[in-house]
Each structure stands twice: as structure tokens, then as C-alpha cells.
PDB file of C-alpha atoms in Angstrom:
ATOM      1  CA  ILE A   1     154.034  88.038 111.920  1.00 94.00           C
ATOM      2  CA  ASN A   2     155.869  88.974 108.947  1.00 95.00           C
ATOM      3  CA  PRO A   3     155.501  85.841 107.466  1.00 96.00           C
ATOM      4  CA  VAL A   4     158.228  85.268 103.695  1.00 96.00           C
ATOM      5  CA  ILE A   5     158.522  82.023 101.553  1.00 98.00           C
ATOM      6  CA  VAL A   6     162.540  81.340 101.398  1.00 98.00           C
ATOM      7  CA  GLU A   7     162.228  78.614  99.356  1.00 99.00           C
ATOM      8  CA  SER A   8     158.999  76.486  97.339  1.00 98.00           C
ATOM      9  CA  ARG A   9     159.520  73.343  95.468  1.00 98.00           C
ATOM     10  CA  GLY A  10     157.301  71.943  92.919  1.00 98.00           C
ATOM     11  CA  GLU A  11     153.405  72.374  91.332  1.00 98.00           C
ATOM     12  CA  ALA A  12     149.538  71.779  92.797  1.00 97.00           C
ATOM     13  CA  GLU A  13     146.410  72.497  90.957  1.00 96.00           C
ATOM     14  CA  PHE A  14     143.636  72.299  93.099  1.00 96.00           C
ATOM     15  CA  THR A  15     139.645  74.515  93.763  1.00 96.00           C
ATOM     16  CA  GLU A  16     140.594  77.911  94.919  1.00 95.00           C
ATOM     17  CA  GLY A  17     138.499  80.647  96.478  1.00 93.00           C
ATOM     18  CA  CYS A  18     138.673  83.657  98.021  1.00 91.00           C
ATOM     19  CA  LEU A  19     135.959  85.857 100.352  1.00 87.00           C
ATOM     20  CA  SER A  20     137.152  89.268  98.536  1.00 79.00           C
ATOM     21  CA  ILE A  21     135.347  87.327  95.366  1.00 78.00           C
ATOM     22  CA  PRO A  22     132.301  85.634  96.853  1.00 78.00           C
ATOM     23  CA  GLY A  23     131.481  82.297  95.552  1.00 82.00           C
ATOM     24  CA  LEU A  24     133.979  82.507  92.734  1.00 89.00           C
ATOM     25  CA  HIS A  25     136.231  79.082  92.596  1.00 94.00           C
ATOM     26  CA  PHE A  26     138.995  78.581  90.026  1.00 95.00           C
ATOM     27  CA  GLU A  27     142.203  75.753  89.040  1.00 96.00           C
ATOM     28  CA  ILE A  28     144.409  77.862  90.262  1.00 96.00           C
ATOM     29  CA  ILE A  29     148.808  76.028  89.874  1.00 96.00           C
ATOM     30  CA  ARG A  30     150.696  77.317  92.647  1.00 97.00           C
ATOM     31  CA  PRO A  31     154.188  75.608  95.072  1.00 98.00           C
ATOM     32  CA  ALA A  32     153.365  72.124  96.288  1.00 98.00           C
ATOM     33  CA  GLU A  33     156.247  73.017  98.894  1.00 99.00           C
ATOM     34  CA  ILE A  34     156.745  75.535 100.759  1.00 99.00           C
ATOM     35  CA  HIS A  35     159.979  77.058 103.439  1.00 99.00           C
ATOM     36  CA  VAL A  36     158.050  80.044 105.672  1.00 98.00           C
ATOM     37  CA  LYS A  37     159.696  82.278 108.062  1.00 98.00           C
ATOM     38  CA  GLY A  38     158.385  84.816 110.179  1.00 96.00           C
ATOM     39  CA  TYR A  39     157.665  85.748 113.740  1.00 96.00           C
ATOM     40  CA  ASP A  40     154.893  84.515 116.311  1.00 96.00           C
ATOM     41  CA  LEU A  41     153.001  87.624 118.803  1.00 95.00           C
ATOM     42  CA  ASP A  42     155.995  87.431 121.259  1.00 96.00           C
ATOM     43  CA  GLY A  43     158.579  88.150 118.924  1.00 95.00           C
ATOM     44  CA  ASN A  44     159.742  84.573 118.495  1.00 97.00           C
ATOM     45  CA  GLU A  45     161.504  83.315 115.378  1.00 98.00           C
ATOM     46  CA  LEU A  46     158.837  81.025 113.444  1.00 97.00           C
ATOM     47  CA  ASP A  47     160.669  78.469 110.788  1.00 98.00           C
ATOM     48  CA  LEU A  48     158.249  76.474 109.153  1.00 98.00           C
ATOM     49  CA  GLU A  49     157.928  73.307 106.220  1.00 99.00           C
ATOM     50  CA  LEU A  50     154.836  73.496 104.662  1.00 98.00           C
ATOM     51  CA  ASP A  51     152.948  71.901 102.232  1.00 98.00           C
ATOM     52  CA  ASP A  52     149.630  70.495 100.685  1.00 96.00           C
ATOM     53  CA  PHE A  53     146.331  72.389 102.177  1.00 96.00           C
ATOM     54  CA  ALA A  54     148.779  74.096 104.610  1.00 98.00           C
ATOM     55  CA  ALA A  55     150.529  75.775 102.073  1.00 98.00           C
ATOM     56  CA  ARG A  56     148.130  76.635  99.770  1.00 97.00           C
ATOM     57  CA  VAL A  57     146.292  78.454 102.713  1.00 97.00           C
ATOM     58  CA  PHE A  58     149.469  80.325 103.576  1.00 97.00           C
ATOM     59  CA  GLN A  59     150.781  81.319 100.200  1.00 98.00           C
ATOM     60  CA  HIS A  60     146.811  82.739  99.186  1.00 97.00           C
ATOM     61  CA  GLU A  61     147.332  84.582 102.705  1.00 96.00           C
ATOM     62  CA  ILE A  62     151.153  86.242 101.968  1.00 96.00           C
ATOM     63  CA  ASP A  63     149.711  86.961  98.286  1.00 95.00           C
ATOM     64  CA  HIS A  64     146.910  89.014 100.394  1.00 94.00           C
ATOM     65  CA  LEU A  65     149.873  90.953 102.637  1.00 93.00           C
ATOM     66  CA  GLU A  66     150.955  92.111  99.896  1.00 92.00           C
ATOM     67  CA  GLY A  67     148.235  93.441  97.741  1.00 90.00           C
ATOM     68  CA  ILE A  68     147.693  90.283  95.048  1.00 92.00           C
ATOM     69  CA  LEU A  69     144.335  88.547  94.241  1.00 89.00           C
ATOM     70  CA  MET A  70     143.532  85.583  93.714  1.00 89.00           C
ATOM     71  CA  GLU A  71     142.914  87.035  90.178  1.00 88.00           C
ATOM     72  CA  THR A  72     146.345  87.570  89.246  1.00 90.00           C
ATOM     73  CA  LEU A  73     146.783  84.350  89.113  1.00 92.00           C
ATOM     74  CA  LEU A  74     143.935  83.572  86.799  1.00 94.00           C
ATOM     75  CA  THR A  75     143.686  82.260  83.057  1.00 94.00           C
ATOM     76  CA  PRO A  76     142.837  84.910  80.407  1.00 95.00           C
ATOM     77  CA  GLU A  77     139.656  82.948  80.432  1.00 95.00           C
ATOM     78  CA  GLN A  78     139.394  83.206  84.216  1.00 94.00           C
ATOM     79  CA  LEU A  79     139.272  85.872  84.621  1.00 93.00           C
ATOM     80  CA  ALA A  80     137.206  87.446  81.989  1.00 94.00           C
ATOM     81  CA  GLU A  81     135.417  85.201  84.027  1.00 92.00           C
ATOM     82  CA  SER A  82     135.706  86.736  87.168  1.00 89.00           C
ATOM     83  CA  ARG A  83     135.253  90.467  85.868  1.00 90.00           C
ATOM     84  CA  ALA A  84     132.063  89.044  84.830  1.00 91.00           C
ATOM     85  CA  ALA A  85     131.234  87.768  88.485  1.00 86.00           C
ATOM     86  CA  ILE A  86     132.461  90.770  90.306  1.00 84.00           C
ATOM     87  CA  ARG A  87     130.133  93.346  87.916  1.00 88.00           C
ATOM     88  CA  GLU A  88     127.550  91.277  87.988  1.00 86.00           C
ATOM     89  CA  LEU A  89     127.782  90.762  92.654  1.00 81.00           C
ATOM     90  CA  ARG A  90     128.713  94.737  91.682  1.00 81.00           C
ATOM     91  CA  ALA A  91     125.083  95.135  90.607  1.00 84.00           C
ATOM     92  CA  LEU A  92     123.557  93.964  93.501  1.00 82.00           C
ATOM     93  CA  GLY A  93     125.403  95.566  96.057  1.00 77.00           C
ATOM     94  CA  VAL A  94     127.691  92.975  96.989  1.00 70.00           C
ATOM     95  CA  GLY A  95     130.913  93.480  98.243  1.00 64.00           C
ATOM     96  CA  GLN A  96     130.211  97.340  99.644  1.00 63.00           C
ATOM     97  CA  LEU A  97     131.289  97.630 103.139  1.00 54.00           C
ATOM     98  CA  PRO A  98     129.933 100.356 105.525  1.00 54.00           C
ATOM     99  CA  GLU A  99     132.236 102.660 107.100  1.00 58.00           C
ATOM    100  CA  PRO A 100     134.130 101.377 109.850  1.00 54.00           C
ATOM    101  CA  GLU A 101     133.112 102.464 113.377  1.00 56.00           C
ATOM    102  CA  VAL A 102     136.848 101.848 114.812  1.00 52.00           C
ATOM    103  CA  GLY A 103     139.820 102.198 113.521  1.00 53.00           C
ATOM    104  CA  ILE A 104     141.923 100.222 111.886  1.00 52.00           C
ATOM    105  CA  GLY A 105     145.575  99.797 112.815  1.00 55.00           C
ATOM    106  CA  ARG A 106     149.030  98.093 112.591  1.00 55.00           C
ATOM    107  CA  LEU A 107     150.410  94.854 114.999  1.00 56.00           C
ATOM    108  CA  ARG A 108     153.903  96.292 116.410  1.00 60.00           C
ATOM    109  CA  LEU A 109     156.089  93.057 118.627  1.00 58.00           C
ATOM    110  CA  PRO A 110     156.946  94.647 121.441  1.00 58.00           C
TER     111      PRO A 110
END
């Protein structure tokens, strides 16, 4: 809960995709290692040193928590390709979600 990257080291390039933009994959450069702090479901503090794939996944998901999509990290050429693909997906009706039947809420610590 509420993860924060407190330190990052190095750089690594890796092919990344996202369920928010189905079917698209781009080479993304991110820090190779990160130090993350946050809380578990019981409110206990977590202190994690992550590298390789785990570091990449955490960074990607923390970006989502902060309202950042993978597109923000793309080169101008990659961004143009992404936007063209999104236009095609919209024309096909992909990505249009039905209204939720239940409300979406925030998780609160006890």
C-alpha cells in the first residue's frame, strides 16, 4: 500500500507492454534497481530492494498509481505508433468498458 521509490540505480532497457494499451510493446528505459518503501495489508512497513524484472514491474505499477501511462516514457516515434494503434483499437470498439455494477473505493488501513 502506498509504495514510494526512495532510491534508484542504473539503467535497463526492456520490452514493456501494458493492459491499458493491449497488444502494444515498446522498448522502455527504466532504473535497473530500486529501493521501495510501503505498507502491507496489516499496516506493517515494507522495505524492499528490487532489481531486474521485479524492479520493472513495481515501477510500471507505481506509475499507474500516480496516473502515469507507459506512453509518457515513449520516444516521439514510439508515441506516434502508439497513438495510431489506439485510434485503430477505438475504431474497433476495443477498450470501451461497461459501467461498473459496484462502486470502486479506496483501501483503508485499520
